[in-house]
Tab-separated table of C-alpha atoms in Angstrom:
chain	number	residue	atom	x	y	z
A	1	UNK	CA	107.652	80.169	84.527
A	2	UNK	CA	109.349	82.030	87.489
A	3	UNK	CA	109.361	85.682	86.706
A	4	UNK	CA	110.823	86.730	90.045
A	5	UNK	CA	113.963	84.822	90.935
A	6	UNK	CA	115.524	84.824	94.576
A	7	UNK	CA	118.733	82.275	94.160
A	8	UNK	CA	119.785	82.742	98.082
A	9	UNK	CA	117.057	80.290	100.251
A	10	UNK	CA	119.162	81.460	103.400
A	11	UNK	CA	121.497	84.204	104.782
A	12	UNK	CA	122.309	84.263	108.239
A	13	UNK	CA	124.003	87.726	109.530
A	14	UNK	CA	125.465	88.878	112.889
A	15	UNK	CA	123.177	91.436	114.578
A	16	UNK	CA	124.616	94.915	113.964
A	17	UNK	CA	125.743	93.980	110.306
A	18	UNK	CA	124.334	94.697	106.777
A	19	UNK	CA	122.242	91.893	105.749
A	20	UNK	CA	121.874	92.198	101.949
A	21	UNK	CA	119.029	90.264	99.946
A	22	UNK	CA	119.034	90.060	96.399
A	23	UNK	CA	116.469	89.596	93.811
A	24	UNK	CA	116.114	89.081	89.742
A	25	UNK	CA	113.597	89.371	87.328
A	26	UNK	CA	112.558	88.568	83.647
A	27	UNK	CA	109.581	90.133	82.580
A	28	UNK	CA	110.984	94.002	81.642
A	29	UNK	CA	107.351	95.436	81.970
A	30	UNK	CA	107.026	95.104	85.532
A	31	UNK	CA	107.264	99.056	86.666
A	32	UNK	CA	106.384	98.375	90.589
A	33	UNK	CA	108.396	96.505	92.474
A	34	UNK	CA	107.997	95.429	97.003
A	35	UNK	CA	109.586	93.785	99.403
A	36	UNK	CA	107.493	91.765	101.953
A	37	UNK	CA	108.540	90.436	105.227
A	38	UNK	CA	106.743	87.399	106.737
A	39	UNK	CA	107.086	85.389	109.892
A	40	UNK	CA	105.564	81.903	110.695
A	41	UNK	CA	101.846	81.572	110.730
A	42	UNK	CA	100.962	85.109	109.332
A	43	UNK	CA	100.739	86.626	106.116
A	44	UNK	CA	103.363	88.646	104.278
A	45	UNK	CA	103.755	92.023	105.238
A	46	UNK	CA	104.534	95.388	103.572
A	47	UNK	CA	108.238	96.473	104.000
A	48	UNK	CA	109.131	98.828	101.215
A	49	UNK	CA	108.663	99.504	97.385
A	50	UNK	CA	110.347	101.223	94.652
A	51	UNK	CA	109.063	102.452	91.029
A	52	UNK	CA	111.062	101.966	88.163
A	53	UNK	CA	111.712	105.203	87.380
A	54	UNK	CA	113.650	105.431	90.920
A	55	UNK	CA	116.605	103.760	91.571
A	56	UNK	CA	116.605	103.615	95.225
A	57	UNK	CA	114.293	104.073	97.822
A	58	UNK	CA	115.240	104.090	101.674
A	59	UNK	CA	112.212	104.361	104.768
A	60	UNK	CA	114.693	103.720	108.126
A	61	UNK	CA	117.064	100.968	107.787
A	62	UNK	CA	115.916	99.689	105.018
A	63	UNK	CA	117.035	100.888	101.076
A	64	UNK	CA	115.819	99.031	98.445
A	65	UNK	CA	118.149	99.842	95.063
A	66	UNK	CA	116.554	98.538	91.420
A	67	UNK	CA	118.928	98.146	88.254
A	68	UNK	CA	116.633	98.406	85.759
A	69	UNK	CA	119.446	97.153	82.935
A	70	UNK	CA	120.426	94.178	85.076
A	71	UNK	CA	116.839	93.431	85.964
A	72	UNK	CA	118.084	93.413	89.435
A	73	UNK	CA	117.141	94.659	92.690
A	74	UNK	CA	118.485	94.661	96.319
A	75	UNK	CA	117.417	95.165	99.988
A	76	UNK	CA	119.651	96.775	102.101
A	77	UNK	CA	118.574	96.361	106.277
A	78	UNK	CA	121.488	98.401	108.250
A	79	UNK	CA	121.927	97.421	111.075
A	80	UNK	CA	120.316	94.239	111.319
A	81	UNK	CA	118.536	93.662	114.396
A	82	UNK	CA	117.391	90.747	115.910
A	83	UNK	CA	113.239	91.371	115.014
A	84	UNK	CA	114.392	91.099	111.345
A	85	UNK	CA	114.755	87.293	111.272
A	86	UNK	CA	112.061	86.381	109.058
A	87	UNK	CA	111.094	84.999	105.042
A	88	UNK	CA	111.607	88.212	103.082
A	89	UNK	CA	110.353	87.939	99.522
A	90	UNK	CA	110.435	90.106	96.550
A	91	UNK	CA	107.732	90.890	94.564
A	92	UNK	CA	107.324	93.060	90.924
A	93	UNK	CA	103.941	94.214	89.675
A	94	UNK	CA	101.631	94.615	86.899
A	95	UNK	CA	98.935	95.257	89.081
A	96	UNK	CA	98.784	91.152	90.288
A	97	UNK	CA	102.121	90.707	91.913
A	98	UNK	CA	104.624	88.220	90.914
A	99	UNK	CA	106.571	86.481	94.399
A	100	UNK	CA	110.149	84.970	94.538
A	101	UNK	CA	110.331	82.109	96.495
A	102	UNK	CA	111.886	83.977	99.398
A	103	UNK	CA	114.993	83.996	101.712
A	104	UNK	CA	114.852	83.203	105.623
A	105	UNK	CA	117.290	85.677	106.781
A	106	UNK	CA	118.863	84.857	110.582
A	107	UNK	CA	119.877	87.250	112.669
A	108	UNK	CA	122.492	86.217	115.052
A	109	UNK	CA	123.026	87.906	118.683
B	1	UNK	CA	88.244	95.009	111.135
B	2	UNK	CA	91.801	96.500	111.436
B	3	UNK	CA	93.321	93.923	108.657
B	4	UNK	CA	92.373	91.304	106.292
B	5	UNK	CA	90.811	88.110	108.005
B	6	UNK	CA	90.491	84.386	106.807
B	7	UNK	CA	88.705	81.559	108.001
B	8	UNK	CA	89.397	78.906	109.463
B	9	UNK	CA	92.721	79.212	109.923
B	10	UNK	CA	93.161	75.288	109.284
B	11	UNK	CA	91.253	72.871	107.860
B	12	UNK	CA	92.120	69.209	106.800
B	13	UNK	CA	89.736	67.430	104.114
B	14	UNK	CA	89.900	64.305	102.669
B	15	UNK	CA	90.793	63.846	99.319
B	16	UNK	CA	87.712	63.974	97.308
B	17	UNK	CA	85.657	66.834	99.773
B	18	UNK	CA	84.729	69.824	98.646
B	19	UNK	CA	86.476	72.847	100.793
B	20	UNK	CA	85.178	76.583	101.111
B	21	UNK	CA	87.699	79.068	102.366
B	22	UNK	CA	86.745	82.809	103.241
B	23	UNK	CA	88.076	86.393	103.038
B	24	UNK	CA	87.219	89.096	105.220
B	25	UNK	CA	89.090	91.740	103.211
B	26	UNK	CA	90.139	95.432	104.407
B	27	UNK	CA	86.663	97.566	104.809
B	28	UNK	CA	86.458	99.759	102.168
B	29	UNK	CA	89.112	97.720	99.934
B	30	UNK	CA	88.337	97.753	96.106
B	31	UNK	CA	90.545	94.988	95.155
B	32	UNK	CA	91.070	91.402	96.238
B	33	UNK	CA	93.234	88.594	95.379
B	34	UNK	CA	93.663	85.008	96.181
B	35	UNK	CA	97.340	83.333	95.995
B	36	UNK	CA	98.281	79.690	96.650
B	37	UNK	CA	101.601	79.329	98.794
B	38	UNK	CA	103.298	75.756	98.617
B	39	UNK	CA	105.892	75.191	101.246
B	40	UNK	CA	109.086	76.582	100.641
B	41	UNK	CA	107.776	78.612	97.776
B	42	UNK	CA	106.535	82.157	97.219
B	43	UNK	CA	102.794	82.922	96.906
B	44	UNK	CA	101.267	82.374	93.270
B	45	UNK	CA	98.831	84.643	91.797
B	46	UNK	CA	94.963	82.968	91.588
B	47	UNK	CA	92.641	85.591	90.986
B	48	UNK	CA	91.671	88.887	91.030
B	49	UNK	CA	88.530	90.582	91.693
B	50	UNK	CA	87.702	94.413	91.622
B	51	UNK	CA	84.557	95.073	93.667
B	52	UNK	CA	82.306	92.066	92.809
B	53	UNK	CA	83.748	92.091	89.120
B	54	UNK	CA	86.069	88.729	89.011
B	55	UNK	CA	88.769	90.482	86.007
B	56	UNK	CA	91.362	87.426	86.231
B	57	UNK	CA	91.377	83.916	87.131
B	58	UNK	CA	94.064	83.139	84.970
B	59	UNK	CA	96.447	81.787	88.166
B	60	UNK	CA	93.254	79.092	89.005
B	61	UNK	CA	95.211	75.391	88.159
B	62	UNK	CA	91.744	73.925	87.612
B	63	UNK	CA	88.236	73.936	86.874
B	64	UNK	CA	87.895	72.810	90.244
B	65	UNK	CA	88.797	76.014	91.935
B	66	UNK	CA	86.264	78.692	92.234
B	67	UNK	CA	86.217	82.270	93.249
B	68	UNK	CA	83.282	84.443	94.148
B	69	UNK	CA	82.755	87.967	96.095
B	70	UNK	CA	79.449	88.274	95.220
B	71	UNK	CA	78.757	91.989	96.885
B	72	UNK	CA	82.267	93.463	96.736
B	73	UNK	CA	83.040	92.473	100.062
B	74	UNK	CA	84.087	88.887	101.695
B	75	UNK	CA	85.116	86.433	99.333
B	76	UNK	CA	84.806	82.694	98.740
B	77	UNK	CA	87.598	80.070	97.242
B	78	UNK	CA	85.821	76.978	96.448
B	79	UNK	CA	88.047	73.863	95.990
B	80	UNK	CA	85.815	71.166	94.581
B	81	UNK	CA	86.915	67.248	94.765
B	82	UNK	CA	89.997	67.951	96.692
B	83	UNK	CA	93.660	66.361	95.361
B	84	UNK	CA	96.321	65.924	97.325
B	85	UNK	CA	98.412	68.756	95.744
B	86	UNK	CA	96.127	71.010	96.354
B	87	UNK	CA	97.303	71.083	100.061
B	88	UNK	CA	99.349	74.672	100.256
B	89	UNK	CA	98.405	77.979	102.351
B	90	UNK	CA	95.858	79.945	100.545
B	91	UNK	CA	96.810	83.734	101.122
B	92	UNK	CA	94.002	86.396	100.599
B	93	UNK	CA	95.162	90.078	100.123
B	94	UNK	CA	93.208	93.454	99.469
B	95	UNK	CA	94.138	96.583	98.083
B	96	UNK	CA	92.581	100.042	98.844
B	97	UNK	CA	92.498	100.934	94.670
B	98	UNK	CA	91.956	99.329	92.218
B	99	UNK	CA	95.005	101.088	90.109
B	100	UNK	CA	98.392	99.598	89.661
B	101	UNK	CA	100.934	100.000	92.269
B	102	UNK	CA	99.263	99.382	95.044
B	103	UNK	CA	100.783	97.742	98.052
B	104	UNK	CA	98.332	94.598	98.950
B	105	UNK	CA	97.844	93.588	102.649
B	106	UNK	CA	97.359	89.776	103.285
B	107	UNK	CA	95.457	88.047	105.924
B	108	UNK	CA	96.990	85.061	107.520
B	109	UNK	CA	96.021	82.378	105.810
B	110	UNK	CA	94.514	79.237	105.967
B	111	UNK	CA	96.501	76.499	105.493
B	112	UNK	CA	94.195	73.312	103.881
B	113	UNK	CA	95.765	69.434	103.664
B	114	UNK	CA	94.263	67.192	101.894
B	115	UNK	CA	95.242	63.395	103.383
């Protein structure tokens, strides 16, 4: 039972432009919610988190907005940039986390 | 060390053999986790431990698969009788708390197929 739902596998985006990643979820008592970033052959990495009593949360050029009523939430990365091609996934917490299946994102000089 | 380390990094085991796969997690980390990662998909919860104290193993898919951290620190995931779906990247990740909402950082993985 996937909790954490990314629908887009792929997005590829021209360097300089807003690459926007998407992500949905069922369970309504998740109240923590991170993106990780992860390249091949390493672990995921930390990127940025939000609470859900926030509705946005920005560190640099990345925002991350939650829509608690739509069950939604969004990464923002502006402006893309070439070290950003990676597998970014979405995660939501209890206190084990709960992983979409990710979405490569290409960044294209 | 600086992050969370597993070893080996690869292994390949013969359906059937038994498989040990260790976590070096953060020093001073409270909480540690296991998660299975089959290609293409996101990592899946295992189990959990807090210091020494294993509090969920609810994510384990079998009674073959064993966890143990038996002084708080490195762990072990035991995969007995290996099955060819077992084969996946097993991801270990510490936190410094042992609260909710606490960021986890992963090691790198080892990646196990079973032929």
């Amino acid at each position: 039972d996937q909790q954490v739902k990314q629908n887009s596998p792929s997005l590829s985006v021209q360097e300089g432009r807003i690459s926007i990643l998407n992500c949905d979820y069922t369970n309504s008592m998740f109240d923590y919610f991170l993106w990780y970033k992860k390249y091949p052959a390493e672990g995921p990495t930390f990127l940025i988190s939000i609470s859900s009593i926030k509705d946005k949360n920005e560190d640099g050029r990345f925002t991350v907005f939650l829509n608690k009523s739509a069950k939604h939430l969004s990464l923002h990365i502006v402006p893309s940039q070439p070290g950003d091609s990676a597998v970014y996934f979405c995660a939501a917490s209890l206190y084990k986390l709960s992983f979409g299946a990710g979405t490569t994102v290409t960044v294209r000089a | 060390g600086a992050g969370v380390s597993q070893s080996p990094r690869y292994k390949v085991a013969k359906r059937g053999q038994d498989v040990a796969l260790r976590c070096d997690p953060i020093s001073g980390h409270v909480s540690l986790f296991w998660y299975q990662q089959a290609l293409g998909q996101g990592p899946e919860f295992l189990t959990y431990f807090q210091n020494e104290a294993q509090l969920d193993k609810s994510g384990l898919p079998s009674d073959r698969f064993f966890a143990e951290r038996p002084e708080g620190s490195v762990s072990t995931l035991k995969i007995q009788r290996t099955q060819q779906e077992d084969s996946a990247v097993y991801l270990c990740a510490s936190s410094l708390a042992q609260g909710r909402n606490e960021k986890l950082f992963f090691g790198s993985g080892t990646q196990l197929s079973v032929l």
